[in-house]
């Protein structure tokens, strides 16, 4: 298999499952590090910031470089720092989203005065809180969605993902958001810019065709699908656009 400079790993379903590390993934990451290659970690999860992911990986025996971790909370904050630096931003989400925006010193405000609404997973959503953010968007705030995942893995199966709440808000307001997470290219572009890579030096590795693999294909970099997560090889072979490689376990990539 071709060698790359920027290995971009999805997290859930690729490196771990919930709170359980996937041992071959940990071994593969350590192996890359021994060769002097520090991988990138790219997750659509907007409920965590870089430090949260770094700590979670450390507990699993994986040492990650904090700056090489991109969550959609971090990517949304970096996007707003570039495009909405002087805007008043309303956040609908969890602690990781707030921490990521605080780290960029962005101007976070209440619902009445917002120019921008950033919506990430909020597992404390209620009728009242959803109505509140709906009204922020109805009143003209720019609508940004951290990610479009319909469902998310949980300890017992699946839960409702942020993308499903986004559909609710888009339906209610008649306004479509700008999406930050995979399959959009924002996080891969941040990686490319931060490391000065060319696209042929980058590879996206993941278990989910609709997020990880499509993200890499659209960004025109190589992709590696790893079995055992959301999509099987057989399911993906029915799709029009194919990943560069299929592997059963991650040790095959080194
Ligand atoms: Mg995944």
PDB file of C-alpha atoms and ligand atoms in Angstrom:
ATOM      1  CA  UNK A   1       0.000   0.000   0.000  1.00  0.00           C
ATOM      2  CA  UNK A   2       1.098   3.547  -0.766  1.00  0.00           C
ATOM      3  CA  UNK A   3       2.728   5.534   2.055  1.00  0.00           C
ATOM      4  CA  UNK A   4       1.307   8.935   2.979  1.00  0.00           C
ATOM      5  CA  UNK A   5       2.404  11.902   5.090  1.00  0.00           C
ATOM      6  CA  UNK A   6      -1.032  12.764   6.514  1.00  0.00           C
ATOM      7  CA  UNK A   7      -3.047   9.791   7.775  1.00  0.00           C
ATOM      8  CA  UNK A   8      -6.490  11.118   8.778  1.00  0.00           C
ATOM      9  CA  UNK A   9      -8.309   8.662  11.016  1.00  0.00           C
ATOM     10  CA  UNK A  10     -11.996   8.753  11.796  1.00  0.00           C
ATOM     11  CA  UNK A  11     -12.507   7.905  15.483  1.00  0.00           C
ATOM     12  CA  UNK A  12     -15.750   6.124  16.380  1.00  0.00           C
ATOM     13  CA  UNK A  13     -15.967   2.789  14.566  1.00  0.00           C
ATOM     14  CA  UNK A  14     -12.375   3.150  13.316  1.00  0.00           C
ATOM     15  CA  UNK A  15     -10.111   3.726  16.351  1.00  0.00           C
ATOM     16  CA  UNK A  16     -12.607   2.857  19.074  1.00  0.00           C
ATOM     17  CA  UNK A  17     -16.175   1.755  19.553  1.00  0.00           C
ATOM     18  CA  UNK A  18     -17.772   3.912  22.217  1.00  0.00           C
ATOM     19  CA  UNK A  19     -15.402   3.517  25.157  1.00  0.00           C
ATOM     20  CA  UNK A  20     -13.652   0.374  23.830  1.00  0.00           C
ATOM     21  CA  UNK A  21     -10.403   0.788  21.900  1.00  0.00           C
ATOM     22  CA  UNK A  22      -9.952  -1.243  18.701  1.00  0.00           C
ATOM     23  CA  UNK A  23      -6.582  -2.833  19.520  1.00  0.00           C
ATOM     24  CA  UNK A  24      -5.338  -3.195  15.936  1.00  0.00           C
ATOM     25  CA  UNK A  25      -6.032   0.499  15.376  1.00  0.00           C
ATOM     26  CA  UNK A  26      -3.972   1.425  18.439  1.00  0.00           C
ATOM     27  CA  UNK A  27      -1.139  -0.824  17.214  1.00  0.00           C
ATOM     28  CA  UNK A  28      -1.282   0.718  13.749  1.00  0.00           C
ATOM     29  CA  UNK A  29      -1.125   4.243  15.175  1.00  0.00           C
ATOM     30  CA  UNK A  30       1.880   3.346  17.362  1.00  0.00           C
ATOM     31  CA  UNK A  31       3.558   1.778  14.339  1.00  0.00           C
ATOM     32  CA  UNK A  32       3.102   4.955  12.274  1.00  0.00           C
ATOM     33  CA  UNK A  33       4.457   7.015  15.173  1.00  0.00           C
ATOM     34  CA  UNK A  34       7.559   4.797  15.347  1.00  0.00           C
ATOM     35  CA  UNK A  35       8.143   5.683  11.700  1.00  0.00           C
ATOM     36  CA  UNK A  36       7.902   9.369  12.602  1.00  0.00           C
ATOM     37  CA  UNK A  37       4.378   9.886  11.263  1.00  0.00           C
ATOM     38  CA  UNK A  38       1.945  11.578  13.687  1.00  0.00           C
ATOM     39  CA  UNK A  39      -1.595  10.834  12.542  1.00  0.00           C
ATOM     40  CA  UNK A  40      -4.581  13.172  12.430  1.00  0.00           C
ATOM     41  CA  UNK A  41      -7.912  12.372  14.086  1.00  0.00           C
ATOM     42  CA  UNK A  42     -11.070  13.701  12.481  1.00  0.00           C
ATOM     43  CA  UNK A  43     -14.463  13.235  14.091  1.00  0.00           C
ATOM     44  CA  UNK A  44     -17.922  14.618  13.399  1.00  0.00           C
ATOM     45  CA  UNK A  45     -18.571  14.601  17.161  1.00  0.00           C
ATOM     46  CA  UNK A  46     -19.329  18.190  18.219  1.00  0.00           C
ATOM     47  CA  UNK A  47     -19.722  17.446  21.939  1.00  0.00           C
ATOM     48  CA  UNK A  48     -15.955  17.311  22.553  1.00  0.00           C
ATOM     49  CA  UNK A  49     -12.945  19.583  22.041  1.00  0.00           C
ATOM     50  CA  UNK A  50      -9.324  18.634  21.346  1.00  0.00           C
ATOM     51  CA  UNK A  51      -8.416  18.117  24.991  1.00  0.00           C
ATOM     52  CA  UNK A  52     -11.404  15.796  25.566  1.00  0.00           C
ATOM     53  CA  UNK A  53     -10.361  13.570  22.647  1.00  0.00           C
ATOM     54  CA  UNK A  54      -6.689  13.642  23.664  1.00  0.00           C
ATOM     55  CA  UNK A  55      -7.626  12.431  27.158  1.00  0.00           C
ATOM     56  CA  UNK A  56      -9.973   9.742  25.864  1.00  0.00           C
ATOM     57  CA  UNK A  57      -7.292   8.402  23.500  1.00  0.00           C
ATOM     58  CA  UNK A  58      -4.654   8.502  26.270  1.00  0.00           C
ATOM     59  CA  UNK A  59      -6.857   6.273  28.440  1.00  0.00           C
ATOM     60  CA  UNK A  60      -6.875   3.820  25.533  1.00  0.00           C
ATOM     61  CA  UNK A  61      -3.075   3.834  25.257  1.00  0.00           C
ATOM     62  CA  UNK A  62      -2.955   6.156  22.233  1.00  0.00           C
ATOM     63  CA  UNK A  63      -0.812   9.293  22.424  1.00  0.00           C
ATOM     64  CA  UNK A  64      -2.230  11.952  20.119  1.00  0.00           C
ATOM     65  CA  UNK A  65      -0.818  15.371  19.276  1.00  0.00           C
ATOM     66  CA  UNK A  66      -3.539  17.745  20.451  1.00  0.00           C
ATOM     67  CA  UNK A  67      -3.238  20.085  17.449  1.00  0.00           C
ATOM     68  CA  UNK A  68      -3.796  17.143  15.120  1.00  0.00           C
ATOM     69  CA  UNK A  69      -7.249  16.423  16.539  1.00  0.00           C
ATOM     70  CA  UNK A  70     -10.218  17.943  14.686  1.00  0.00           C
ATOM     71  CA  UNK A  71     -13.736  17.621  16.081  1.00  0.00           C
ATOM     72  CA  UNK A  72     -16.618  19.465  14.428  1.00  0.00           C
ATOM     73  CA  UNK A  73     -16.746  21.700  17.520  1.00  0.00           C
ATOM     74  CA  UNK A  74     -13.139  22.726  16.842  1.00  0.00           C
ATOM     75  CA  UNK A  75     -13.646  22.994  13.070  1.00  0.00           C
ATOM     76  CA  UNK A  76     -16.820  25.089  13.502  1.00  0.00           C
ATOM     77  CA  UNK A  77     -14.970  27.447  15.850  1.00  0.00           C
ATOM     78  CA  UNK A  78     -12.019  27.721  13.430  1.00  0.00           C
ATOM     79  CA  UNK A  79     -14.460  28.346  10.570  1.00  0.00           C
ATOM     80  CA  UNK A  80     -16.212  31.108  12.546  1.00  0.00           C
ATOM     81  CA  UNK A  81     -12.864  32.619  13.574  1.00  0.00           C
ATOM     82  CA  UNK A  82     -12.082  32.977   9.860  1.00  0.00           C
ATOM     83  CA  UNK A  83     -15.520  33.995   8.525  1.00  0.00           C
ATOM     84  CA  UNK A  84     -17.467  35.421  11.491  1.00  0.00           C
ATOM     85  CA  UNK A  85     -14.744  36.881  13.722  1.00  0.00           C
ATOM     86  CA  UNK A  86     -16.795  39.950  14.596  1.00  0.00           C
ATOM     87  CA  UNK A  87     -20.223  38.242  14.654  1.00  0.00           C
ATOM     88  CA  UNK A  88     -22.356  37.591  17.705  1.00  0.00           C
ATOM     89  CA  UNK A  89     -22.703  33.806  17.884  1.00  0.00           C
ATOM     90  CA  UNK A  90     -25.419  31.725  19.515  1.00  0.00           C
ATOM     91  CA  UNK A  91     -24.364  28.164  20.362  1.00  0.00           C
ATOM     92  CA  UNK A  92     -26.809  25.273  20.504  1.00  0.00           C
ATOM     93  CA  UNK A  93     -24.879  22.263  21.747  1.00  0.00           C
ATOM     94  CA  UNK A  94     -22.894  20.739  24.581  1.00  0.00           C
ATOM     95  CA  UNK A  95     -19.857  21.685  26.657  1.00  0.00           C
ATOM     96  CA  UNK A  96     -17.256  20.720  24.027  1.00  0.00           C
ATOM     97  CA  UNK A  97     -18.786  23.190  21.559  1.00  0.00           C
ATOM     98  CA  UNK A  98     -18.657  26.007  24.133  1.00  0.00           C
ATOM     99  CA  UNK A  99     -15.049  25.215  25.048  1.00  0.00           C
ATOM    100  CA  UNK A 100     -13.983  25.181  21.387  1.00  0.00           C
ATOM    101  CA  UNK A 101     -15.550  28.609  20.757  1.00  0.00           C
ATOM    102  CA  UNK A 102     -14.060  30.017  23.982  1.00  0.00           C
ATOM    103  CA  UNK A 103     -10.617  28.827  22.820  1.00  0.00           C
ATOM    104  CA  UNK A 104     -10.995  30.954  19.662  1.00  0.00           C
ATOM    105  CA  UNK A 105     -12.139  33.964  21.733  1.00  0.00           C
ATOM    106  CA  UNK A 106     -15.343  34.229  19.705  1.00  0.00           C
ATOM    107  CA  UNK A 107     -18.195  36.455  20.778  1.00  0.00           C
ATOM    108  CA  UNK A 108     -20.838  34.069  22.132  1.00  0.00           C
ATOM    109  CA  UNK A 109     -24.210  35.650  22.966  1.00  0.00           C
ATOM    110  CA  UNK A 110     -27.747  34.766  24.018  1.00  0.00           C
ATOM    111  CA  UNK A 111     -30.576  34.058  21.559  1.00  0.00           C
ATOM    112  CA  UNK A 112     -31.899  37.638  21.274  1.00  0.00           C
ATOM    113  CA  UNK A 113     -28.797  39.256  19.805  1.00  0.00           C
ATOM    114  CA  UNK A 114     -27.300  36.547  17.576  1.00  0.00           C
ATOM    115  CA  UNK A 115     -26.085  37.041  13.966  1.00  0.00           C
ATOM    116  CA  UNK A 116     -24.966  33.406  13.679  1.00  0.00           C
ATOM    117  CA  UNK A 117     -26.456  30.180  15.100  1.00  0.00           C
ATOM    118  CA  UNK A 118     -24.155  27.165  15.361  1.00  0.00           C
ATOM    119  CA  UNK A 119     -26.046  23.925  15.982  1.00  0.00           C
ATOM    120  CA  UNK A 120     -24.339  20.773  17.250  1.00  0.00           C
ATOM    121  CA  UNK A 121     -25.552  17.674  19.045  1.00  0.00           C
ATOM    122  CA  UNK A 122     -27.443  18.607  22.203  1.00  0.00           C
ATOM    123  CA  UNK A 123     -28.576  15.577  24.146  1.00  0.00           C
ATOM    124  CA  UNK A 124     -30.492  17.821  26.510  1.00  0.00           C
ATOM    125  CA  UNK A 125     -32.710  19.147  23.700  1.00  0.00           C
ATOM    126  CA  UNK A 126     -36.270  20.001  24.677  1.00  0.00           C
ATOM    127  CA  UNK A 127     -39.262  21.441  22.826  1.00  0.00           C
ATOM    128  CA  UNK A 128     -38.424  24.826  24.366  1.00  0.00           C
ATOM    129  CA  UNK A 129     -34.720  24.784  23.477  1.00  0.00           C
ATOM    130  CA  UNK A 130     -35.408  23.680  19.888  1.00  0.00           C
ATOM    131  CA  UNK A 131     -38.063  26.378  19.527  1.00  0.00           C
ATOM    132  CA  UNK A 132     -35.582  28.931  20.828  1.00  0.00           C
ATOM    133  CA  UNK A 133     -32.869  28.100  18.276  1.00  0.00           C
ATOM    134  CA  UNK A 134     -35.537  27.887  15.544  1.00  0.00           C
ATOM    135  CA  UNK A 135     -36.495  31.479  16.351  1.00  0.00           C
ATOM    136  CA  UNK A 136     -32.865  32.610  16.265  1.00  0.00           C
ATOM    137  CA  UNK A 137     -32.637  31.225  12.711  1.00  0.00           C
ATOM    138  CA  UNK A 138     -36.078  32.604  11.723  1.00  0.00           C
ATOM    139  CA  UNK A 139     -34.928  36.018  12.904  1.00  0.00           C
ATOM    140  CA  UNK A 140     -32.100  35.991  10.383  1.00  0.00           C
ATOM    141  CA  UNK A 141     -29.041  34.441  12.056  1.00  0.00           C
ATOM    142  CA  UNK A 142     -26.733  32.574   9.671  1.00  0.00           C
ATOM    143  CA  UNK A 143     -27.441  28.871  10.199  1.00  0.00           C
ATOM    144  CA  UNK A 144     -24.340  26.677  10.646  1.00  0.00           C
ATOM    145  CA  UNK A 145     -24.586  22.943  11.399  1.00  0.00           C
ATOM    146  CA  UNK A 146     -21.596  21.138  12.891  1.00  0.00           C
ATOM    147  CA  UNK A 147     -22.495  17.906  11.088  1.00  0.00           C
ATOM    148  CA  UNK A 148     -25.252  16.016   9.315  1.00  0.00           C
ATOM    149  CA  UNK A 149     -25.074  12.551  10.953  1.00  0.00           C
ATOM    150  CA  UNK A 150     -28.614  11.153  11.141  1.00  0.00           C
ATOM    151  CA  UNK A 151     -27.784   8.698  13.903  1.00  0.00           C
ATOM    152  CA  UNK A 152     -24.870   8.203  16.299  1.00  0.00           C
ATOM    153  CA  UNK A 153     -23.526   5.079  17.980  1.00  0.00           C
ATOM    154  CA  UNK A 154     -24.326   4.734  21.677  1.00  0.00           C
ATOM    155  CA  UNK A 155     -23.496   2.127  24.310  1.00  0.00           C
ATOM    156  CA  UNK A 156     -26.731   0.296  23.557  1.00  0.00           C
ATOM    157  CA  UNK A 157     -27.098   0.794  19.790  1.00  0.00           C
ATOM    158  CA  UNK A 158     -27.888   4.093  18.109  1.00  0.00           C
ATOM    159  CA  UNK A 159     -29.207   7.490  19.158  1.00  0.00           C
ATOM    160  CA  UNK A 160     -30.623  10.432  17.208  1.00  0.00           C
ATOM    161  CA  UNK A 161     -27.771  12.358  15.571  1.00  0.00           C
ATOM    162  CA  UNK A 162     -27.343  16.086  15.088  1.00  0.00           C
ATOM    163  CA  UNK A 163     -28.340  15.812  11.421  1.00  0.00           C
ATOM    164  CA  UNK A 164     -31.834  14.748  12.432  1.00  0.00           C
ATOM    165  CA  UNK A 165     -32.253  17.832  14.625  1.00  0.00           C
ATOM    166  CA  UNK A 166     -30.894  19.903  11.744  1.00  0.00           C
ATOM    167  CA  UNK A 167     -33.573  18.490   9.428  1.00  0.00           C
ATOM    168  CA  UNK A 168     -36.191  19.468  12.004  1.00  0.00           C
ATOM    169  CA  UNK A 169     -34.847  23.043  12.169  1.00  0.00           C
ATOM    170  CA  UNK A 170     -34.458  23.307   8.378  1.00  0.00           C
ATOM    171  CA  UNK A 171     -38.031  22.088   7.935  1.00  0.00           C
ATOM    172  CA  UNK A 172     -39.382  24.500  10.529  1.00  0.00           C
ATOM    173  CA  UNK A 173     -37.527  27.538   9.173  1.00  0.00           C
ATOM    174  CA  UNK A 174     -37.319  26.712   5.452  1.00  0.00           C
ATOM    175  CA  UNK A 175     -33.600  27.540   5.702  1.00  0.00           C
ATOM    176  CA  UNK A 176     -30.766  25.139   4.890  1.00  0.00           C
ATOM    177  CA  UNK A 177     -27.582  25.351   7.003  1.00  0.00           C
ATOM    178  CA  UNK A 178     -23.944  25.423   6.038  1.00  0.00           C
ATOM    179  CA  UNK A 179     -22.481  22.066   7.146  1.00  0.00           C
ATOM    180  CA  UNK A 180     -18.971  21.802   8.630  1.00  0.00           C
ATOM    181  CA  UNK A 181     -18.445  18.051   9.296  1.00  0.00           C
ATOM    182  CA  UNK A 182     -17.677  15.146   6.972  1.00  0.00           C
ATOM    183  CA  UNK A 183     -18.529  14.673   4.087  1.00  0.00           C
ATOM    184  CA  UNK A 184     -17.844  18.410   3.722  1.00  0.00           C
ATOM    185  CA  UNK A 185     -14.168  19.251   3.212  1.00  0.00           C
ATOM    186  CA  UNK A 186     -13.613  21.802   5.997  1.00  0.00           C
ATOM    187  CA  UNK A 187     -11.646  19.507   8.324  1.00  0.00           C
ATOM    188  CA  UNK A 188      -9.465  18.011   5.568  1.00  0.00           C
ATOM    189  CA  UNK A 189      -8.723  21.509   4.290  1.00  0.00           C
ATOM    190  CA  UNK A 190      -7.675  22.548   7.822  1.00  0.00           C
ATOM    191  CA  UNK A 191      -5.318  19.538   7.928  1.00  0.00           C
ATOM    192  CA  UNK A 192      -3.874  20.346   4.501  1.00  0.00           C
ATOM    193  CA  UNK A 193      -3.288  23.995   5.384  1.00  0.00           C
ATOM    194  CA  UNK A 194      -1.794  23.215   8.805  1.00  0.00           C
ATOM    195  CA  UNK A 195       0.752  20.755   7.413  1.00  0.00           C
ATOM    196  CA  UNK A 196       1.307  22.222   3.957  1.00  0.00           C
ATOM    197  CA  UNK A 197       0.510  18.882   2.335  1.00  0.00           C
ATOM    198  CA  UNK A 198      -0.359  18.159  -1.259  1.00  0.00           C
ATOM    199  CA  UNK A 199      -3.520  16.131  -1.741  1.00  0.00           C
ATOM    200  CA  UNK A 200      -1.593  13.060  -2.918  1.00  0.00           C
ATOM    201  CA  UNK A 201       0.182  12.996   0.482  1.00  0.00           C
ATOM    202  CA  UNK A 202      -3.125  12.664   2.351  1.00  0.00           C
ATOM    203  CA  UNK A 203      -5.446   9.736   3.034  1.00  0.00           C
ATOM    204  CA  UNK A 204      -8.802   9.550   4.836  1.00  0.00           C
ATOM    205  CA  UNK A 205      -9.476   6.342   6.785  1.00  0.00           C
ATOM    206  CA  UNK A 206     -12.886   5.381   8.149  1.00  0.00           C
ATOM    207  CA  UNK A 207     -15.761   2.950   8.554  1.00  0.00           C
ATOM    208  CA  UNK A 208     -18.622   5.119   7.273  1.00  0.00           C
ATOM    209  CA  UNK A 209     -19.070   5.568   3.513  1.00  0.00           C
ATOM    210  CA  UNK A 210     -21.413   8.578   3.724  1.00  0.00           C
ATOM    211  CA  UNK A 211     -19.095  10.635   5.945  1.00  0.00           C
ATOM    212  CA  UNK A 212     -15.470   9.422   5.841  1.00  0.00           C
ATOM    213  CA  UNK A 213     -15.153   7.906   2.399  1.00  0.00           C
ATOM    214  CA  UNK A 214     -17.280  10.478   0.547  1.00  0.00           C
ATOM    215  CA  UNK A 215     -15.373  13.231   2.348  1.00  0.00           C
ATOM    216  CA  UNK A 216     -12.071  11.941   0.982  1.00  0.00           C
ATOM    217  CA  UNK A 217     -13.461  11.251  -2.490  1.00  0.00           C
ATOM    218  CA  UNK A 218     -14.963  14.754  -2.786  1.00  0.00           C
ATOM    219  CA  UNK A 219     -11.752  16.338  -1.527  1.00  0.00           C
ATOM    220  CA  UNK A 220      -9.893  14.242  -4.138  1.00  0.00           C
ATOM    221  CA  UNK A 221      -7.580  12.390  -1.785  1.00  0.00           C
ATOM    222  CA  UNK A 222      -7.108   8.630  -1.353  1.00  0.00           C
ATOM    223  CA  UNK A 223      -9.486   6.796   0.970  1.00  0.00           C
ATOM    224  CA  UNK A 224      -9.295   3.570   2.986  1.00  0.00           C
ATOM    225  CA  UNK A 225     -12.447   1.832   4.149  1.00  0.00           C
ATOM    226  CA  UNK A 226     -12.001  -0.323   7.240  1.00  0.00           C
ATOM    227  CA  UNK A 227     -14.461  -3.126   7.954  1.00  0.00           C
ATOM    228  CA  UNK A 228     -16.281  -3.615  11.243  1.00  0.00           C
ATOM    229  CA  UNK A 229     -18.098  -0.300  11.552  1.00  0.00           C
ATOM    230  CA  UNK A 230     -21.140   1.388  10.014  1.00  0.00           C
ATOM    231  CA  UNK A 231     -20.809   0.070   6.434  1.00  0.00           C
ATOM    232  CA  UNK A 232     -19.639  -3.296   5.130  1.00  0.00           C
ATOM    233  CA  UNK A 233     -17.493  -3.706   2.018  1.00  0.00           C
ATOM    234  CA  UNK A 234     -20.460  -5.321   0.263  1.00  0.00           C
ATOM    235  CA  UNK A 235     -22.714  -2.322   0.977  1.00  0.00           C
ATOM    236  CA  UNK A 236     -20.077   0.057  -0.365  1.00  0.00           C
ATOM    237  CA  UNK A 237     -19.464  -1.970  -3.528  1.00  0.00           C
ATOM    238  CA  UNK A 238     -23.021  -1.065  -4.570  1.00  0.00           C
ATOM    239  CA  UNK A 239     -22.128   2.645  -4.559  1.00  0.00           C
ATOM    240  CA  UNK A 240     -21.056   4.538  -7.640  1.00  0.00           C
ATOM    241  CA  UNK A 241     -17.834   6.035  -6.258  1.00  0.00           C
ATOM    242  CA  UNK A 242     -15.416   3.582  -4.640  1.00  0.00           C
ATOM    243  CA  UNK A 243     -12.741   4.021  -1.950  1.00  0.00           C
ATOM    244  CA  UNK A 244      -9.108   3.611  -2.999  1.00  0.00           C
ATOM    245  CA  UNK A 245      -8.645   0.606  -0.683  1.00  0.00           C
ATOM    246  CA  UNK A 246     -10.712  -1.795   1.420  1.00  0.00           C
ATOM    247  CA  UNK A 247      -9.058  -3.352   4.493  1.00  0.00           C
ATOM    248  CA  UNK A 248     -10.309  -5.819   7.067  1.00  0.00           C
ATOM    249  CA  UNK A 249      -8.105  -4.440   9.810  1.00  0.00           C
ATOM    250  CA  UNK A 250      -5.932  -1.334  10.016  1.00  0.00           C
ATOM    251  CA  UNK A 251      -2.650  -3.246  10.308  1.00  0.00           C
ATOM    252  CA  UNK A 252      -2.963  -3.728   6.526  1.00  0.00           C
ATOM    253  CA  UNK A 253      -2.245  -0.050   5.937  1.00  0.00           C
ATOM    254  CA  UNK A 254       1.379  -0.166   7.134  1.00  0.00           C
TER     255      UNK A 254
HETATM  256 MG1  LIG B   1     -16.850   6.207  12.256  1.00  0.00          MG
END
